[in-house]
Amino acid sequence: MSGFKKFLVQGNVIDLAVAVVIGAAFGAIVTSFVADLLTPLISAFGGLPDFSSLTLTVGEARFKYGNFLNTLVSFLMIAAVMYFLVIRPYTRYKEAREGREEVTHRECPACLSEIPRAASRCSHCCVEVVPV
């Protein structure tokens, strides 16, 4: 029983639980954004984008492919929102942040080992180098 308690108290389980809860809440926000803002905006320009009434009847079987089309359009809009409003800005932020990191080391021109930028002599091969 003590091993199970340790497992539950570990940071991984708690982090995962928090991630699932936040992910579900964020998913609800994105779904609401698409359903309440984007879909009415699209319907204002192109008519109501509701395909649920589209069906195909073959013999006794009735295929409701309109519901599938609604789900597919919703998925594509959610994916576009996630890409343009979350993934793309976050990627740009990370790239900008990585570009700001100060370079503290450089390569020795003789032995190609890593030396501090301000060094005047390589600590590996003792070649004199010009400090940067």
Coordinates of N, CA and C in Angstrom, one line a residue:
M1 N 0.8 -1.2 0.0 CA 0.0 0.0 0.0 C 0.9 1.3 0.0
S2 N 2.0 1.2 0.6 CA 2.9 2.4 0.7 C 3.4 2.7 -0.7
G3 N 3.7 1.7 -1.5 CA 4.1 2.0 -2.9 C 3.1 2.7 -3.7
F4 N 1.8 2.3 -3.5 CA 0.7 3.0 -4.2 C 0.6 4.4 -3.8
K5 N 0.7 4.7 -2.5 CA 0.7 6.0 -2.0 C 1.8 6.9 -2.6
K6 N 3.0 6.3 -2.7 CA 4.1 7.1 -3.3 C 3.8 7.4 -4.7
F7 N 3.2 6.4 -5.4 CA 2.9 6.6 -6.8 C 1.9 7.8 -7.0
L8 N 0.9 7.8 -6.1 CA -0.2 8.8 -6.2 C 0.4 10.2 -5.9
V9 N 1.3 10.3 -5.0 CA 1.9 11.6 -4.5 C 3.0 12.1 -5.4
Q10 N 3.5 11.2 -6.3 CA 4.6 11.7 -7.2 C 4.1 12.8 -8.1
G11 N 5.0 13.7 -8.5 CA 4.7 14.8 -9.3 C 4.1 14.4 -10.6
N12 N 4.5 13.3 -11.2 CA 4.0 12.9 -12.5 C 2.5 12.7 -12.6
V13 N 2.0 12.1 -11.6 CA 0.5 11.8 -11.5 C -0.2 13.1 -11.3
I14 N 0.2 13.9 -10.5 CA -0.5 15.2 -10.2 C -0.4 16.1 -11.4
D15 N 0.8 16.1 -12.0 CA 1.0 17.0 -13.2 C 0.1 16.5 -14.4
L16 N 0.0 15.2 -14.5 CA -0.9 14.6 -15.5 C -2.4 14.9 -15.3
A17 N -2.8 14.8 -14.0 CA -4.2 15.2 -13.7 C -4.5 16.6 -13.9
V18 N -3.6 17.5 -13.6 CA -3.7 18.9 -13.8 C -3.8 19.2 -15.3
A19 N -2.9 18.5 -16.1 CA -2.9 18.7 -17.6 C -4.2 18.3 -18.2
V20 N -4.8 17.2 -17.7 CA -6.0 16.7 -18.3 C -7.2 17.7 -18.0
V21 N -7.2 18.2 -16.7 CA -8.3 19.1 -16.4 C -8.1 20.4 -17.2
I22 N -6.9 21.0 -17.3 CA -6.7 22.2 -18.0 C -7.0 22.0 -19.5
G23 N -6.6 20.8 -20.0 CA -6.8 20.5 -21.4 C -8.3 20.4 -21.7
A24 N -9.1 19.8 -20.8 CA -10.5 19.7 -21.0 C -11.2 21.1 -21.0
A25 N -10.7 22.0 -20.1 CA -11.2 23.3 -20.0 C -10.9 24.1 -21.2
F26 N -9.6 24.0 -21.7 CA -9.2 24.7 -22.9 C -9.9 24.2 -24.1
G27 N -10.2 22.9 -24.2 CA -11.0 22.3 -25.3 C -12.4 22.9 -25.3
A28 N -13.0 23.1 -24.1 CA -14.3 23.7 -24.1 C -14.3 25.1 -24.6
I29 N -13.2 25.9 -24.2 CA -13.0 27.3 -24.7 C -12.9 27.3 -26.2
V30 N -12.1 26.4 -26.8 CA -11.9 26.4 -28.3 C -13.2 26.0 -29.0
T31 N -13.9 25.0 -28.4 CA -15.1 24.5 -29.0 C -16.2 25.6 -29.0
S32 N -16.2 26.3 -27.9 CA -17.2 27.4 -27.8 C -16.8 28.6 -28.7
F33 N -15.5 28.8 -28.9 CA -15.1 29.9 -29.8 C -15.5 29.5 -31.3
V34 N -15.4 28.3 -31.6 CA -15.7 27.8 -33.0 C -17.3 27.8 -33.1
A35 N -18.0 27.3 -32.2 CA -19.4 27.1 -32.3 C -20.2 28.5 -32.1
D36 N -19.7 29.3 -31.2 CA -20.4 30.6 -30.9 C -19.9 31.8 -31.7
L37 N -18.7 31.7 -32.2 CA -18.2 32.9 -32.9 C -17.9 32.6 -34.4
L38 N -17.1 31.6 -34.7 CA -16.7 31.3 -36.1 C -17.9 30.8 -36.9
T39 N -18.7 29.9 -36.4 CA -19.8 29.3 -37.2 C -20.8 30.4 -37.6
P40 N -21.2 31.2 -36.6 CA -22.1 32.3 -37.1 C -21.5 33.3 -38.0
L41 N -20.2 33.5 -37.9 CA -19.5 34.4 -38.8 C -19.5 33.8 -40.2
I42 N -19.3 32.5 -40.3 CA -19.3 31.9 -41.6 C -20.7 31.9 -42.2
S43 N -21.7 31.6 -41.3 CA -23.1 31.6 -41.8 C -23.5 33.0 -42.3
A44 N -22.9 34.0 -41.8 CA -23.3 35.4 -42.2 C -22.9 35.6 -43.6
F45 N -21.8 35.0 -44.1 CA -21.3 35.2 -45.4 C -21.7 34.1 -46.4
G46 N -21.9 32.9 -45.9 CA -22.2 31.8 -46.9 C -23.4 31.0 -46.6
G47 N -24.3 31.5 -45.8 CA -25.5 30.8 -45.4 C -25.2 29.9 -44.2
L48 N -26.2 29.3 -43.6 CA -26.1 28.4 -42.4 C -25.3 27.2 -42.8
P49 N -24.1 27.0 -42.2 CA -23.3 25.8 -42.5 C -23.7 24.6 -41.6
D50 N -25.0 24.1 -41.8 CA -25.5 23.0 -41.1 C -25.9 21.9 -42.1
F51 N -25.2 20.8 -42.1 CA -25.4 19.7 -43.0 C -26.2 18.5 -42.4
S52 N -26.7 18.7 -41.2 CA -27.3 17.6 -40.5 C -28.5 17.0 -41.2
S53 N -29.1 17.8 -42.0 CA -30.3 17.2 -42.7 C -30.0 16.4 -44.0
L54 N -28.7 16.4 -44.3 CA -28.3 15.6 -45.5 C -28.3 14.1 -45.2
T55 N -29.0 13.3 -46.0 CA -29.1 11.9 -45.7 C -29.0 11.2 -47.1
L56 N -28.7 9.9 -47.1 CA -28.7 9.1 -48.2 C -29.4 7.8 -47.9
T57 N -30.5 7.4 -48.6 CA -31.2 6.2 -48.3 C -30.9 5.2 -49.4
V58 N -30.5 4.0 -48.9 CA -30.2 2.9 -49.8 C -31.0 1.7 -49.2
G59 N -32.1 1.4 -49.9 CA -33.0 0.3 -49.4 C -33.6 0.8 -48.1
E60 N -33.4 0.0 -47.0 CA -33.9 0.3 -45.7 C -32.9 1.1 -44.9
A61 N -31.7 1.2 -45.3 CA -30.6 1.9 -44.6 C -30.6 3.4 -44.9
R62 N -30.5 4.1 -43.8 CA -30.4 5.6 -44.0 C -29.1 6.1 -43.5
F63 N -28.3 6.7 -44.3 CA -27.0 7.2 -44.0 C -27.0 8.7 -43.7
K64 N -26.7 9.1 -42.5 CA -26.7 10.5 -42.1 C -25.3 11.1 -42.3
Y65 N -24.9 11.3 -43.6 CA -23.6 11.8 -43.8 C -23.5 13.3 -43.5
G66 N -24.6 14.0 -43.3 CA -24.6 15.4 -43.0 C -24.0 15.6 -41.6
N67 N -24.3 14.7 -40.6 CA -23.7 14.8 -39.3 C -22.2 14.6 -39.4
F68 N -21.8 13.7 -40.2 CA -20.3 13.5 -40.4 C -19.7 14.8 -40.9
L69 N -20.3 15.4 -41.9 CA -19.8 16.7 -42.5 C -19.8 17.8 -41.5
N70 N -20.8 17.9 -40.6 CA -20.8 18.9 -39.6 C -19.6 18.7 -38.6
T71 N -19.4 17.4 -38.2 CA -18.2 17.1 -37.3 C -16.9 17.4 -38.0
L72 N -16.8 17.1 -39.3 CA -15.6 17.3 -40.0 C -15.3 18.8 -40.1
V73 N -16.3 19.6 -40.5 CA -16.1 21.0 -40.6 C -15.7 21.6 -39.2
S74 N -16.4 21.1 -38.1 CA -16.0 21.6 -36.8 C -14.6 21.3 -36.4
F75 N -14.2 20.0 -36.8 CA -12.8 19.6 -36.5 C -11.8 20.5 -37.2
L76 N -12.1 20.8 -38.5 CA -11.1 21.6 -39.3 C -11.1 23.0 -38.7
M77 N -12.2 23.6 -38.3 CA -12.2 24.9 -37.7 C -11.4 24.9 -36.4
I78 N -11.6 23.9 -35.6 CA -10.9 23.8 -34.3 C -9.4 23.7 -34.5
A79 N -9.1 22.9 -35.5 CA -7.6 22.7 -35.8 C -7.0 24.0 -36.3
A80 N -7.8 24.7 -37.1 CA -7.3 26.0 -37.6 C -7.1 27.0 -36.5
V81 N -8.1 27.1 -35.6 CA -8.0 28.0 -34.4 C -6.8 27.6 -33.6
M82 N -6.6 26.3 -33.3 CA -5.5 25.9 -32.5 C -4.2 26.3 -33.2
Y83 N -4.1 26.1 -34.5 CA -2.8 26.4 -35.2 C -2.5 27.9 -35.2
F84 N -3.5 28.7 -35.6 CA -3.3 30.1 -35.8 C -3.3 30.9 -34.5
L85 N -4.0 30.5 -33.5 CA -4.1 31.3 -32.2 C -3.3 30.7 -31.1
V86 N -2.8 29.5 -31.2 CA -2.0 28.9 -30.1 C -0.6 28.4 -30.6
I87 N -0.6 27.5 -31.5 CA 0.7 26.9 -32.0 C 1.6 27.9 -32.6
R88 N 1.1 28.7 -33.6 CA 1.9 29.6 -34.3 C 2.5 30.7 -33.4
P89 N 1.7 31.4 -32.6 CA 2.2 32.4 -31.7 C 3.2 31.8 -30.7
Y90 N 2.9 30.6 -30.2 CA 3.9 30.0 -29.2 C 5.2 29.7 -29.9
T91 N 5.2 29.2 -31.1 CA 6.4 28.8 -31.8 C 7.2 30.1 -32.1
R92 N 6.6 31.2 -32.5 CA 7.3 32.4 -32.7 C 7.9 32.9 -31.4
Y93 N 7.1 32.8 -30.3 CA 7.6 33.3 -29.0 C 8.9 32.5 -28.6
K94 N 8.8 31.1 -28.8 CA 10.0 30.3 -28.5 C 11.2 30.6 -29.3
E95 N 11.0 30.9 -30.6 CA 12.1 31.2 -31.5 C 12.7 32.5 -31.1
A96 N 11.9 33.5 -30.8 CA 12.4 34.8 -30.3 C 13.1 34.7 -29.0
R97 N 12.6 33.9 -28.1 CA 13.3 33.7 -26.8 C 14.6 33.0 -27.0
E98 N 14.7 32.0 -27.9 CA 16.0 31.3 -28.1 C 17.0 32.2 -28.8
G99 N 16.5 33.1 -29.6 CA 17.4 34.0 -30.3 C 18.1 35.0 -29.4
R100 N 17.4 35.3 -28.2 CA 17.9 36.3 -27.3 C 19.0 35.7 -26.3
E101 N 19.2 34.4 -26.3 CA 20.1 33.8 -25.4 C 21.5 34.3 -25.8
E102 N 22.3 34.7 -24.8 CA 23.6 35.2 -25.0 C 24.6 34.0 -25.2
V103 N 25.4 34.2 -26.2 CA 26.4 33.2 -26.5 C 27.6 33.4 -25.6
T104 N 27.9 32.4 -24.8 CA 29.0 32.6 -23.8 C 30.3 31.8 -24.3
H105 N 30.2 30.9 -25.2 CA 31.3 30.1 -25.6 C 31.4 30.1 -27.2
R106 N 32.6 29.7 -27.6 CA 32.9 29.7 -29.1 C 33.8 28.5 -29.3
E107 N 34.0 28.2 -30.6 CA 34.9 27.1 -30.9 C 36.4 27.6 -31.1
C108 N 37.3 26.8 -30.7 CA 38.7 27.1 -30.9 C 39.0 26.8 -32.4
P109 N 39.7 27.7 -33.1 CA 39.9 27.5 -34.5 C 40.9 26.4 -34.8
A110 N 41.7 26.0 -33.8 CA 42.7 25.0 -34.0 C 42.2 23.6 -33.7
C111 N 41.6 23.4 -32.5 CA 41.2 22.1 -32.1 C 39.6 21.9 -32.1
L112 N 38.9 23.0 -32.4 CA 37.4 23.0 -32.4 C 36.7 22.6 -31.1
S113 N 37.5 22.7 -30.0 CA 36.8 22.5 -28.7 C 36.1 23.8 -28.3
E114 N 35.3 23.7 -27.3 CA 34.5 24.8 -26.9 C 35.3 25.6 -25.8
I115 N 35.4 26.9 -26.0 CA 36.1 27.8 -25.1 C 35.3 29.0 -24.8
P116 N 35.5 29.7 -23.7 CA 34.8 30.9 -23.4 C 35.1 32.0 -24.4
R117 N 34.1 32.9 -24.7 CA 34.3 33.9 -25.7 C 35.5 34.9 -25.3
A118 N 35.7 35.1 -24.1 CA 36.7 36.1 -23.6 C 38.1 35.5 -23.5
A119 N 38.2 34.2 -23.8 CA 39.5 33.5 -23.6 C 40.5 34.0 -24.6
S120 N 41.8 34.1 -24.2 CA 42.8 34.5 -25.1 C 43.7 33.3 -25.5
R121 N 43.5 32.2 -24.8 CA 44.3 31.0 -25.1 C 43.3 29.8 -24.9
C122 N 43.4 28.8 -25.8 CA 42.6 27.6 -25.7 C 43.1 26.8 -24.5
S123 N 42.2 26.3 -23.7 CA 42.5 25.5 -22.5 C 42.8 24.0 -22.9
H124 N 42.5 23.7 -24.1 CA 42.7 22.3 -24.6 C 44.0 22.1 -25.4
C125 N 44.3 23.1 -26.3 CA 45.4 22.9 -27.1 C 46.5 24.0 -26.9
C126 N 46.2 25.0 -26.1 CA 47.1 26.1 -25.7 C 47.4 27.1 -26.9
V127 N 46.6 27.0 -27.9 CA 46.8 28.0 -29.1 C 46.3 29.3 -28.6
E128 N 47.0 30.4 -29.0 CA 46.5 31.7 -28.7 C 45.3 32.1 -29.6
V129 N 44.3 32.6 -29.1 CA 43.1 33.1 -29.9 C 42.8 34.5 -29.6
V130 N 42.2 35.2 -30.5 CA 41.8 36.6 -30.3 C 40.5 36.6 -29.4
P131 N 40.5 37.3 -28.3 CA 39.3 37.4 -27.5 C 38.2 38.1 -28.2
V132 N 36.9 37.7 -28.0 CA 35.8 38.3 -28.7 C 35.2 39.3 -27.7

